[in-house]
CSV table of C-alpha atoms in Angstrom, one decimal:
chain,number,residue,atom,x,y,z
A,1,UNK,CA,0.0,0.0,0.0
A,2,UNK,CA,1.4,3.4,-1.0
A,3,UNK,CA,1.5,6.5,1.2
A,4,UNK,CA,-0.9,8.3,-1.2
A,5,UNK,CA,-3.6,5.7,-0.5
A,6,UNK,CA,-3.6,6.7,3.2
A,7,UNK,CA,-4.3,10.4,2.4
A,8,UNK,CA,-7.8,11.7,3.4
A,9,UNK,CA,-10.5,12.2,0.9
A,10,UNK,CA,-11.4,15.8,0.0
A,11,UNK,CA,-14.4,17.6,-1.6
A,12,UNK,CA,-12.4,17.7,-4.9
A,13,UNK,CA,-12.9,13.9,-5.2
A,14,UNK,CA,-16.7,14.3,-5.5
A,15,UNK,CA,-17.4,16.3,-8.8
A,16,UNK,CA,-16.3,13.6,-11.2
A,17,UNK,CA,-18.5,11.2,-9.2
A,18,UNK,CA,-21.6,13.4,-9.6
A,19,UNK,CA,-23.5,11.1,-12.1
A,20,UNK,CA,-23.0,8.1,-9.9
A,21,UNK,CA,-23.9,10.0,-6.7
A,22,UNK,CA,-27.2,11.3,-8.3
A,23,UNK,CA,-28.1,7.8,-9.5
A,24,UNK,CA,-27.4,6.0,-6.2
A,25,UNK,CA,-29.2,8.8,-4.3
A,26,UNK,CA,-32.2,8.4,-6.6
A,27,UNK,CA,-32.2,4.6,-6.1
A,28,UNK,CA,-32.4,5.0,-2.3
A,29,UNK,CA,-35.0,7.7,-2.7
A,30,UNK,CA,-37.0,5.4,-4.9
A,31,UNK,CA,-36.9,2.6,-2.3
A,32,UNK,CA,-38.4,5.0,0.3
A,33,UNK,CA,-41.0,6.4,-2.2
A,34,UNK,CA,-42.2,3.0,-3.2
A,35,UNK,CA,-43.3,2.3,0.4
A,36,UNK,CA,-45.9,5.0,0.2
A,37,UNK,CA,-47.3,4.3,-3.2
A,38,UNK,CA,-50.1,1.8,-3.8
A,39,UNK,CA,-50.0,-0.9,-6.4
A,40,UNK,CA,-52.4,1.0,-8.7
A,41,UNK,CA,-50.1,4.0,-8.7
A,42,UNK,CA,-46.8,2.3,-9.5
A,43,UNK,CA,-46.6,4.5,-12.6
A,44,UNK,CA,-45.1,7.2,-10.4
A,45,UNK,CA,-42.1,5.0,-9.3
A,46,UNK,CA,-41.6,4.1,-12.9
A,47,UNK,CA,-41.6,7.7,-14.0
A,48,UNK,CA,-39.3,8.6,-11.2
A,49,UNK,CA,-36.8,6.0,-12.2
A,50,UNK,CA,-36.9,7.0,-15.9
A,51,UNK,CA,-36.5,10.7,-14.9
A,52,UNK,CA,-33.5,9.8,-12.7
A,53,UNK,CA,-31.8,8.1,-15.6
A,54,UNK,CA,-32.7,11.0,-17.9
A,55,UNK,CA,-31.0,13.4,-15.4
A,56,UNK,CA,-27.9,11.2,-15.3
A,57,UNK,CA,-27.8,11.0,-19.1
A,58,UNK,CA,-27.9,14.8,-19.3
A,59,UNK,CA,-25.1,15.1,-16.8
A,60,UNK,CA,-22.9,12.7,-18.8
A,61,UNK,CA,-23.7,14.3,-22.1
A,62,UNK,CA,-22.9,17.8,-20.9
A,63,UNK,CA,-19.9,16.8,-18.8
A,64,UNK,CA,-21.2,17.9,-15.4
A,65,UNK,CA,-18.5,17.3,-12.8
A,66,UNK,CA,-15.7,17.2,-15.3
A,67,UNK,CA,-13.2,14.4,-15.9
A,68,UNK,CA,-10.3,13.4,-13.7
A,69,UNK,CA,-8.9,10.7,-11.4
A,70,UNK,CA,-10.2,10.7,-7.9
A,71,UNK,CA,-10.0,8.6,-4.7
A,72,UNK,CA,-6.2,8.4,-5.4
A,73,UNK,CA,-6.6,6.9,-8.8
A,74,UNK,CA,-9.2,4.3,-7.9
A,75,UNK,CA,-11.9,6.1,-9.9
A,76,UNK,CA,-11.2,7.3,-13.5
A,77,UNK,CA,-13.5,9.5,-15.4
A,78,UNK,CA,-12.2,10.0,-18.9
A,79,UNK,CA,-13.6,10.2,-22.4
A,80,UNK,CA,-13.9,6.4,-22.7
A,81,UNK,CA,-15.8,6.2,-19.5
A,82,UNK,CA,-18.2,9.0,-20.4
A,83,UNK,CA,-18.9,7.4,-23.8
A,84,UNK,CA,-19.7,4.0,-22.3
A,85,UNK,CA,-21.7,5.4,-19.4
A,86,UNK,CA,-23.9,7.4,-21.8
A,87,UNK,CA,-24.9,4.3,-23.7
A,88,UNK,CA,-25.2,2.2,-20.5
A,89,UNK,CA,-27.7,4.7,-19.0
A,90,UNK,CA,-29.6,5.0,-22.3
A,91,UNK,CA,-30.0,1.2,-22.4
A,92,UNK,CA,-31.2,1.1,-18.8
A,93,UNK,CA,-33.8,3.8,-19.6
A,94,UNK,CA,-35.0,1.8,-22.6
A,95,UNK,CA,-35.3,-1.3,-20.5
A,96,UNK,CA,-37.7,0.6,-18.2
A,97,UNK,CA,-39.7,2.0,-21.1
A,98,UNK,CA,-40.0,-1.3,-22.9
A,99,UNK,CA,-40.8,-3.2,-19.8
A,100,UNK,CA,-43.6,-1.1,-18.3
A,101,UNK,CA,-46.6,-2.5,-20.1
A,102,UNK,CA,-45.2,-6.1,-20.3
A,103,UNK,CA,-44.7,-6.3,-16.6
A,104,UNK,CA,-48.0,-4.6,-15.7
A,105,UNK,CA,-50.0,-6.9,-17.9
A,106,UNK,CA,-48.5,-9.9,-16.1
A,107,UNK,CA,-48.7,-8.4,-12.6
A,108,UNK,CA,-44.9,-8.6,-12.4
A,109,UNK,CA,-44.1,-4.9,-11.9
A,110,UNK,CA,-42.8,-4.5,-8.4
A,111,UNK,CA,-41.1,-1.5,-6.8
A,112,UNK,CA,-37.8,-3.4,-6.5
A,113,UNK,CA,-37.5,-3.8,-10.2
A,114,UNK,CA,-36.6,-0.2,-11.1
A,115,UNK,CA,-34.6,0.0,-7.9
A,116,UNK,CA,-32.5,-3.0,-8.9
A,117,UNK,CA,-32.0,-1.6,-12.4
A,118,UNK,CA,-30.8,1.7,-11.0
A,119,UNK,CA,-28.4,0.0,-8.6
A,120,UNK,CA,-27.2,-2.3,-11.5
A,121,UNK,CA,-26.6,0.7,-13.6
A,122,UNK,CA,-24.6,2.3,-10.8
A,123,UNK,CA,-22.5,-0.8,-10.6
A,124,UNK,CA,-21.8,-0.7,-14.4
A,125,UNK,CA,-20.8,3.0,-14.1
A,126,UNK,CA,-18.4,2.2,-11.3
A,127,UNK,CA,-17.0,-0.7,-13.3
A,128,UNK,CA,-16.5,1.5,-16.4
A,129,UNK,CA,-14.5,4.0,-14.3
A,130,UNK,CA,-12.5,1.5,-12.3
A,131,UNK,CA,-8.9,2.4,-11.7
A,132,UNK,CA,-8.0,-0.4,-9.3
A,133,UNK,CA,-8.8,-4.1,-8.9
A,134,UNK,CA,-10.8,-3.2,-5.8
A,135,UNK,CA,-13.1,-0.9,-7.8
A,136,UNK,CA,-13.5,-3.4,-10.6
A,137,UNK,CA,-14.7,-6.1,-8.2
A,138,UNK,CA,-17.0,-3.6,-6.3
A,139,UNK,CA,-18.8,-2.5,-9.6
A,140,UNK,CA,-18.9,-6.1,-10.9
A,141,UNK,CA,-20.6,-7.5,-7.8
A,142,UNK,CA,-23.1,-4.7,-7.5
A,143,UNK,CA,-24.1,-5.4,-11.1
A,144,UNK,CA,-24.1,-9.2,-10.7
A,145,UNK,CA,-26.2,-9.3,-7.5
A,146,UNK,CA,-28.8,-7.0,-8.9
A,147,UNK,CA,-28.9,-9.1,-12.2
A,148,UNK,CA,-29.5,-12.3,-10.2
A,149,UNK,CA,-32.5,-10.8,-8.4
A,150,UNK,CA,-33.9,-9.4,-11.7
A,151,UNK,CA,-33.8,-12.8,-13.4
A,152,UNK,CA,-35.7,-14.3,-10.4
A,153,UNK,CA,-38.3,-11.5,-10.3
A,154,UNK,CA,-41.0,-13.8,-11.7
A,155,UNK,CA,-41.0,-16.0,-8.6
A,156,UNK,CA,-44.0,-18.1,-9.7
A,157,UNK,CA,-42.3,-19.2,-12.9
A,158,UNK,CA,-40.2,-22.4,-12.5
A,159,UNK,CA,-38.2,-21.6,-15.6
A,160,UNK,CA,-37.2,-18.1,-14.3
A,161,UNK,CA,-36.3,-19.6,-10.9
A,162,UNK,CA,-34.2,-22.3,-12.5
A,163,UNK,CA,-32.5,-19.7,-14.7
A,164,UNK,CA,-31.7,-17.5,-11.7
A,165,UNK,CA,-30.2,-20.5,-9.8
A,166,UNK,CA,-27.9,-21.4,-12.7
A,167,UNK,CA,-27.0,-17.8,-13.2
A,168,UNK,CA,-26.0,-17.2,-9.5
A,169,UNK,CA,-24.1,-20.5,-9.3
A,170,UNK,CA,-22.1,-20.0,-12.5
A,171,UNK,CA,-21.7,-16.3,-11.8
A,172,UNK,CA,-20.3,-17.0,-8.4
A,173,UNK,CA,-17.8,-19.4,-9.9
A,174,UNK,CA,-16.7,-16.8,-12.5
A,175,UNK,CA,-16.4,-14.2,-9.8
A,176,UNK,CA,-14.2,-16.6,-7.9
A,177,UNK,CA,-11.9,-17.1,-10.9
A,178,UNK,CA,-11.7,-13.4,-11.4
A,179,UNK,CA,-10.9,-12.7,-7.8
A,180,UNK,CA,-8.3,-15.5,-7.7
A,181,UNK,CA,-6.6,-14.0,-10.8
A,182,UNK,CA,-6.6,-10.6,-9.2
A,183,UNK,CA,-5.0,-12.0,-6.0
A,184,UNK,CA,-2.2,-13.5,-8.1
A,185,UNK,CA,-1.6,-10.2,-9.9
A,186,UNK,CA,-1.5,-8.4,-6.6
A,187,UNK,CA,1.0,-11.0,-5.3
A,188,UNK,CA,3.2,-10.4,-8.3
A,189,UNK,CA,3.1,-6.6,-8.4
A,190,UNK,CA,2.2,-5.6,-4.8
A,191,UNK,CA,-0.5,-3.2,-5.9
A,192,UNK,CA,-4.2,-3.0,-6.6
A,193,UNK,CA,-3.9,0.1,-8.7
A,194,UNK,CA,-4.1,-0.7,-12.5
A,195,UNK,CA,-1.5,2.0,-13.4
A,196,UNK,CA,0.9,0.8,-10.8
A,197,UNK,CA,0.4,-2.8,-12.0
A,198,UNK,CA,1.1,-1.6,-15.6
A,199,UNK,CA,4.4,0.0,-14.5
A,200,UNK,CA,5.5,-2.9,-12.3
A,201,UNK,CA,5.3,-5.6,-14.9
A,202,UNK,CA,8.6,-4.7,-16.5
A,203,UNK,CA,10.4,-5.1,-13.2
A,204,UNK,CA,8.6,-8.0,-11.5
A,205,UNK,CA,10.4,-11.3,-11.3
A,206,UNK,CA,7.2,-13.3,-10.7
A,207,UNK,CA,6.3,-13.6,-14.4
A,208,UNK,CA,4.7,-17.1,-14.1
A,209,UNK,CA,2.5,-15.9,-11.2
A,210,UNK,CA,1.6,-12.8,-13.2
A,211,UNK,CA,0.6,-14.8,-16.4
A,212,UNK,CA,-1.4,-17.3,-14.3
A,213,UNK,CA,-3.3,-14.4,-12.8
A,214,UNK,CA,-4.0,-13.0,-16.3
A,215,UNK,CA,-5.4,-16.3,-17.5
A,216,UNK,CA,-7.8,-16.5,-14.5
A,217,UNK,CA,-8.8,-12.8,-15.1
A,218,UNK,CA,-9.5,-13.4,-18.7
A,219,UNK,CA,-11.7,-16.4,-17.8
A,220,UNK,CA,-13.7,-14.2,-15.4
A,221,UNK,CA,-14.1,-11.5,-18.1
A,222,UNK,CA,-15.1,-14.1,-20.7
A,223,UNK,CA,-17.9,-15.3,-18.5
A,224,UNK,CA,-19.3,-11.9,-17.9
A,225,UNK,CA,-19.1,-11.2,-21.6
A,226,UNK,CA,-20.7,-14.5,-22.5
A,227,UNK,CA,-17.8,-15.8,-24.6
A,228,UNK,CA,-17.5,-19.5,-25.4
A,229,UNK,CA,-16.7,-21.8,-23.7
A,230,UNK,CA,-18.0,-19.7,-20.7
A,231,UNK,CA,-21.4,-19.1,-22.3
A,232,UNK,CA,-23.4,-21.9,-20.8
A,233,UNK,CA,-25.5,-19.6,-18.7
A,234,UNK,CA,-26.7,-17.3,-21.5
A,235,UNK,CA,-29.4,-19.4,-23.3
A,236,UNK,CA,-31.1,-20.5,-20.0
A,237,UNK,CA,-31.1,-17.0,-18.5
A,238,UNK,CA,-32.3,-15.3,-21.7
A,239,UNK,CA,-35.1,-17.9,-22.1
A,240,UNK,CA,-36.1,-18.0,-18.4
A,241,UNK,CA,-36.0,-14.3,-17.5
A,242,UNK,CA,-38.9,-12.0,-18.3
A,243,UNK,CA,-38.3,-10.4,-21.7
A,244,UNK,CA,-37.5,-6.9,-20.3
A,245,UNK,CA,-34.9,-8.4,-17.9
A,246,UNK,CA,-33.4,-10.4,-20.8
A,247,UNK,CA,-33.3,-7.1,-22.8
A,248,UNK,CA,-31.4,-5.5,-19.9
A,249,UNK,CA,-28.9,-8.3,-19.4
A,250,UNK,CA,-28.2,-8.6,-23.1
A,251,UNK,CA,-27.4,-4.9,-23.7
A,252,UNK,CA,-25.8,-2.6,-21.1
A,253,UNK,CA,-23.9,-5.3,-19.0
A,254,UNK,CA,-22.1,-6.4,-22.2
A,255,UNK,CA,-20.8,-2.8,-22.6
A,256,UNK,CA,-19.7,-2.8,-19.0
A,257,UNK,CA,-17.9,-6.1,-19.4
A,258,UNK,CA,-16.1,-4.7,-22.4
A,259,UNK,CA,-15.0,-1.7,-20.2
A,260,UNK,CA,-13.8,-4.2,-17.6
A,261,UNK,CA,-11.8,-6.0,-20.3
A,262,UNK,CA,-10.2,-2.8,-21.4
A,263,UNK,CA,-9.4,-1.6,-17.9
A,264,UNK,CA,-7.9,-5.0,-16.8
A,265,UNK,CA,-6.1,-6.0,-20.0
A,266,UNK,CA,-4.9,-2.7,-21.5
A,267,UNK,CA,-4.7,-0.3,-18.5
A,268,UNK,CA,-3.6,-3.0,-16.1
A,269,UNK,CA,-1.6,-5.7,-17.9
A,270,UNK,CA,-1.1,-4.0,-21.3
A,271,UNK,CA,2.7,-4.9,-21.4
A,272,UNK,CA,1.7,-8.5,-21.5
A,273,UNK,CA,-0.5,-8.1,-24.6
A,274,UNK,CA,1.9,-10.2,-26.8
A,275,UNK,CA,1.0,-13.1,-24.6
A,276,UNK,CA,-2.7,-12.6,-23.7
A,277,UNK,CA,-3.9,-11.4,-27.2
A,278,UNK,CA,-3.6,-15.0,-28.5
A,279,UNK,CA,-5.8,-16.3,-25.6
A,280,UNK,CA,-8.4,-13.6,-26.4
A,281,UNK,CA,-8.1,-14.5,-30.1
A,282,UNK,CA,-8.8,-18.2,-29.2
A,283,UNK,CA,-11.9,-17.1,-27.2
A,284,UNK,CA,-13.0,-15.1,-30.2
A,285,UNK,CA,-12.7,-18.0,-32.6
A,286,UNK,CA,-14.6,-20.4,-30.3
A,287,UNK,CA,-17.3,-17.8,-29.7
A,288,UNK,CA,-17.7,-17.2,-33.5
A,289,UNK,CA,-17.9,-20.9,-34.3
A,290,UNK,CA,-20.0,-22.2,-31.3
A,291,UNK,CA,-22.3,-19.2,-31.3
A,292,UNK,CA,-23.3,-19.4,-34.9
A,293,UNK,CA,-23.6,-23.2,-35.2
A,294,UNK,CA,-25.8,-23.4,-32.0
A,295,UNK,CA,-27.9,-20.5,-33.1
A,296,UNK,CA,-28.9,-22.3,-36.3
A,297,UNK,CA,-30.4,-25.1,-34.4
A,298,UNK,CA,-32.7,-22.9,-32.2
A,299,UNK,CA,-36.5,-22.6,-32.7
A,300,UNK,CA,-36.9,-20.3,-29.6
A,301,UNK,CA,-36.1,-16.8,-30.6
A,302,UNK,CA,-34.7,-15.8,-27.2
A,303,UNK,CA,-32.4,-18.8,-27.2
A,304,UNK,CA,-31.4,-17.9,-30.8
A,305,UNK,CA,-30.6,-14.4,-29.7
A,306,UNK,CA,-28.6,-15.8,-26.8
A,307,UNK,CA,-26.4,-17.9,-29.0
A,308,UNK,CA,-26.1,-15.0,-31.5
A,309,UNK,CA,-24.9,-12.9,-28.6
A,310,UNK,CA,-22.0,-15.4,-28.2
A,311,UNK,CA,-21.2,-14.9,-31.8
A,312,UNK,CA,-21.3,-11.1,-31.5
A,313,UNK,CA,-19.0,-11.3,-28.5
A,314,UNK,CA,-16.6,-13.2,-30.7
A,315,UNK,CA,-16.6,-10.2,-33.1
A,316,UNK,CA,-16.0,-7.8,-30.2
A,317,UNK,CA,-13.1,-9.9,-29.0
A,318,UNK,CA,-11.6,-9.6,-32.5
A,319,UNK,CA,-11.2,-5.9,-31.9
A,320,UNK,CA,-9.7,-6.4,-28.4
A,321,UNK,CA,-7.2,-9.0,-29.8
A,322,UNK,CA,-6.2,-6.6,-32.5
A,323,UNK,CA,-5.3,-4.1,-29.8
A,324,UNK,CA,-4.1,-0.5,-30.2
A,325,UNK,CA,-6.2,2.5,-30.8
A,326,UNK,CA,-7.9,1.0,-33.8
A,327,UNK,CA,-8.7,-2.3,-32.1
A,328,UNK,CA,-10.2,-0.8,-29.0
A,329,UNK,CA,-12.1,1.8,-31.0
A,330,UNK,CA,-13.6,-0.8,-33.2
A,331,UNK,CA,-14.5,-3.0,-30.2
A,332,UNK,CA,-16.2,-0.1,-28.5
A,333,UNK,CA,-18.0,0.8,-31.7
A,334,UNK,CA,-19.2,-2.8,-31.9
A,335,UNK,CA,-20.2,-2.9,-28.2
A,336,UNK,CA,-22.2,0.3,-28.5
A,337,UNK,CA,-23.9,-0.8,-31.7
A,338,UNK,CA,-24.7,-4.2,-30.4
A,339,UNK,CA,-26.3,-2.7,-27.3
A,340,UNK,CA,-28.7,-0.7,-29.5
A,341,UNK,CA,-29.4,-3.7,-31.7
A,342,UNK,CA,-30.1,-6.0,-28.7
A,343,UNK,CA,-32.5,-3.6,-27.1
A,344,UNK,CA,-34.4,-3.4,-30.4
A,345,UNK,CA,-34.4,-7.2,-30.8
A,346,UNK,CA,-35.9,-7.9,-27.4
A,347,UNK,CA,-38.1,-4.8,-27.7
A,348,UNK,CA,-39.8,-6.4,-30.8
A,349,UNK,CA,-40.5,-9.5,-28.7
A,350,UNK,CA,-42.0,-7.4,-26.0
A,351,UNK,CA,-44.1,-5.4,-28.5
A,352,UNK,CA,-45.6,-8.6,-30.0
A,353,UNK,CA,-46.2,-10.3,-26.7
A,354,UNK,CA,-49.5,-10.3,-24.8
A,355,UNK,CA,-50.6,-11.7,-21.5
A,356,UNK,CA,-50.9,-15.4,-22.1
A,357,UNK,CA,-48.8,-15.2,-25.3
A,358,UNK,CA,-45.1,-14.8,-25.4
A,359,UNK,CA,-43.7,-14.1,-28.9
A,360,UNK,CA,-40.6,-16.2,-28.1
A,361,UNK,CA,-40.7,-18.7,-30.9
A,362,UNK,CA,-39.7,-18.1,-34.5
A,363,UNK,CA,-43.0,-19.6,-35.7
A,364,UNK,CA,-44.8,-16.9,-33.7
A,365,UNK,CA,-43.6,-14.4,-36.4
A,366,UNK,CA,-45.2,-16.4,-39.3
A,367,UNK,CA,-47.1,-14.1,-41.7
A,368,UNK,CA,-46.4,-11.0,-39.6
A,369,UNK,CA,-46.2,-8.9,-42.7
A,370,UNK,CA,-49.8,-9.8,-43.7
A,371,UNK,CA,-51.1,-8.7,-40.3
A,372,UNK,CA,-48.8,-5.9,-39.4
A,373,UNK,CA,-46.5,-4.6,-42.2
A,374,UNK,CA,-45.1,-1.8,-40.0
A,375,UNK,CA,-44.0,-4.2,-37.3
A,376,UNK,CA,-42.6,-6.6,-39.9
A,377,UNK,CA,-40.6,-3.8,-41.4
A,378,UNK,CA,-39.1,-2.9,-38.0
A,379,UNK,CA,-38.2,-6.6,-37.3
A,380,UNK,CA,-36.6,-6.7,-40.7
A,381,UNK,CA,-34.4,-3.7,-39.8
A,382,UNK,CA,-33.3,-5.4,-36.6
A,383,UNK,CA,-32.5,-8.8,-38.1
A,384,UNK,CA,-30.7,-7.3,-41.1
A,385,UNK,CA,-28.6,-5.1,-38.9
A,386,UNK,CA,-27.7,-8.1,-36.6
A,387,UNK,CA,-26.8,-10.1,-39.7
A,388,UNK,CA,-24.5,-7.4,-40.9
A,389,UNK,CA,-26.2,-6.7,-44.1
A,390,UNK,CA,-25.4,-3.3,-45.7
A,391,UNK,CA,-26.3,-0.5,-45.4
A,392,UNK,CA,-27.5,-1.3,-41.8
A,393,UNK,CA,-25.3,-0.3,-38.8
A,394,UNK,CA,-24.3,-4.0,-38.1
A,395,UNK,CA,-22.4,-4.1,-41.4
A,396,UNK,CA,-20.1,-1.3,-40.4
A,397,UNK,CA,-19.4,-2.7,-36.9
A,398,UNK,CA,-18.3,-6.1,-38.4
A,399,UNK,CA,-16.2,-4.3,-41.0
A,400,UNK,CA,-14.5,-2.2,-38.3
A,401,UNK,CA,-13.5,-5.2,-36.0
A,402,UNK,CA,-12.4,-7.3,-39.0
A,403,UNK,CA,-10.1,-4.5,-40.2
A,404,UNK,CA,-8.8,-4.1,-36.6
A,405,UNK,CA,-8.0,-7.9,-36.5
A,406,UNK,CA,-6.1,-7.6,-39.8
A,407,UNK,CA,-4.1,-4.6,-38.5
A,408,UNK,CA,-3.3,-6.5,-35.4
A,409,UNK,CA,-1.7,-9.4,-37.3
A,410,UNK,CA,-4.6,-11.8,-37.0
A,411,UNK,CA,-5.5,-12.4,-40.6
A,412,UNK,CA,-6.7,-16.0,-40.0
A,413,UNK,CA,-9.1,-14.8,-37.3
A,414,UNK,CA,-10.5,-12.1,-39.7
A,415,UNK,CA,-11.1,-14.8,-42.4
A,416,UNK,CA,-12.9,-16.9,-39.8
A,417,UNK,CA,-15.0,-13.9,-38.8
A,418,UNK,CA,-16.0,-13.4,-42.5
A,419,UNK,CA,-17.1,-17.0,-42.8
A,420,UNK,CA,-19.0,-16.9,-39.6
A,421,UNK,CA,-20.7,-13.7,-40.6
A,422,UNK,CA,-22.0,-15.5,-43.7
A,423,UNK,CA,-23.2,-18.4,-41.6
A,424,UNK,CA,-24.9,-16.0,-39.1
A,425,UNK,CA,-27.0,-14.5,-41.9
A,426,UNK,CA,-28.9,-17.8,-42.2
A,427,UNK,CA,-30.7,-17.7,-38.9
A,428,UNK,CA,-31.4,-14.0,-39.0
A,429,UNK,CA,-32.8,-14.3,-42.6
A,430,UNK,CA,-34.9,-17.2,-41.4
A,431,UNK,CA,-36.9,-14.9,-39.2
A,432,UNK,CA,-37.4,-12.5,-42.2
A,433,UNK,CA,-38.5,-15.4,-44.3
A,434,UNK,CA,-41.2,-16.6,-42.0
A,435,UNK,CA,-42.6,-13.0,-41.7
A,436,UNK,CA,-42.9,-12.4,-45.4
A,437,UNK,CA,-43.3,-15.8,-47.0
A,438,UNK,CA,-45.2,-18.0,-44.5
A,439,UNK,CA,-48.9,-18.0,-43.8
A,440,UNK,CA,-50.2,-16.5,-40.5
A,441,UNK,CA,-50.9,-19.0,-37.8
A,442,UNK,CA,-53.7,-18.6,-35.2
A,443,UNK,CA,-56.0,-15.7,-34.5
A,444,UNK,CA,-54.6,-12.2,-34.9
A,445,UNK,CA,-53.6,-10.5,-31.6
A,446,UNK,CA,-55.4,-7.4,-30.4
A,447,UNK,CA,-53.5,-4.1,-31.1
A,448,UNK,CA,-51.1,-3.0,-28.4
A,449,UNK,CA,-52.4,-0.1,-26.4
A,450,UNK,CA,-49.0,1.2,-25.3
A,451,UNK,CA,-48.2,3.9,-27.8
A,452,UNK,CA,-45.0,4.9,-26.1
A,453,UNK,CA,-43.7,1.4,-26.6
A,454,UNK,CA,-44.6,1.5,-30.3
A,455,UNK,CA,-42.8,4.9,-30.8
A,456,UNK,CA,-39.7,3.9,-28.9
A,457,UNK,CA,-39.4,0.6,-30.8
A,458,UNK,CA,-39.9,2.4,-34.1
A,459,UNK,CA,-37.1,4.9,-33.3
A,460,UNK,CA,-34.9,2.2,-32.0
A,461,UNK,CA,-35.3,-0.1,-35.0
A,462,UNK,CA,-35.1,2.7,-37.7
A,463,UNK,CA,-32.0,4.1,-36.0
A,464,UNK,CA,-30.2,1.0,-37.1
A,465,UNK,CA,-30.9,2.0,-40.7
A,466,UNK,CA,-30.3,5.7,-40.2
A,467,UNK,CA,-27.0,5.1,-38.4
A,468,UNK,CA,-26.0,2.8,-41.2
A,469,UNK,CA,-25.7,6.0,-43.3
A,470,UNK,CA,-24.3,8.1,-40.5
A,471,UNK,CA,-22.1,5.8,-38.5
A,472,UNK,CA,-18.9,7.8,-38.9
A,473,UNK,CA,-19.7,10.3,-36.0
A,474,UNK,CA,-20.1,7.3,-33.7
A,475,UNK,CA,-16.8,5.9,-34.8
A,476,UNK,CA,-15.1,9.2,-34.4
A,477,UNK,CA,-16.5,9.4,-30.9
A,478,UNK,CA,-15.0,5.9,-30.1
A,479,UNK,CA,-11.7,6.9,-31.6
A,480,UNK,CA,-11.5,10.0,-29.4
A,481,UNK,CA,-12.0,7.7,-26.4
A,482,UNK,CA,-8.8,5.8,-27.2
A,483,UNK,CA,-6.8,8.5,-28.9
A,484,UNK,CA,-4.2,8.2,-26.2
A,485,UNK,CA,-3.3,4.7,-27.4
A,486,UNK,CA,-2.4,5.9,-30.9
């Protein structure tokens, strides 16, 4: 422990923490407010939570509090952190908007759901700004514990309970692996601060201990990302959790996990990148192959999206393995874009579901164009973007990470990525095929009375097309976040 770590905290440490402090304060206020609101008036707790996230989003967008390192370097607010936090908060807000009518129809909306989402968002924001191993673990566990509870929120559903049990058991195992890796790195370098670890690597004699710690850390990160072969929790959790919870878990936490990978691998053990980049590349290859092949065999749309998530994580890892300013910029671009695509994908499931009918199977989309051409068009935009078909946003994200992999000297991985992208088109196009070329099945569902949901889904899905023509500003934003690596 250094002398600086014993210095007292000052008021100057608080301004960069302003968004986190507002969010955590709002979560505690919401806990108290919910005690005095009847079940029929839960709309007020919902609006309060959305408003809190909107305020935090405004603070991040306008730079309230400023950037800097506080708590003696344990908390870092830089451009990369603000970029990722902005999208994390946006995805959390979309989760609440998408989930309101779905949860109310099924009598699942409880006061603790928005509270858990706010605390989980705070955990992700802490994780994104972590400057030490201690802060990484604090943010990760706050996110994980809230996520376990959210998956189990439908307590009368056996599938949800089973999914939550699998999630917490496997999540605890992954946390143990990560913590063990951190302890080995601390033993090798004598510090918990990522910048000190970075500088100590060149001088440490405990190289075997250090590399062993890195392997365990990468295993923990791979689990949180959902990379193969640590993906076994994803399909069951996505299928068992209520659709809004699956939406939440599939979007913002993936971005936070990328931030954790960046902080640990680049900021912390960056000098060891010639060794660990091949391990990350191997995880990318496994994720691409296993994710795509397993997704083809699925008839349940949520499970298909789960395995496709594994494939998308493979593409994201291509950027990390490529390394450097271009690699991390491309990976961040992919993570941001995938979060937007994933919210739209699960948002479509929510919009088409009714109490007693969950639009979770691919066959539930049969003949959708004949009954609702507008909704079919939105789903087409979502699936085409996830498949990486030009000119949708997903095409440019795949192109960016493939280019980063080539620049990083991983041509073979890039070729594998191209082949897997072609394979991935099959199961996304299958959804489009059943919507436009199959006959409708069953009685038509009544129109959805949540106009806000319809508007948000329309904007979310069409943004995937619009951003396909205007993706460059987002890429520039990502490049600015990692300009210091150039």
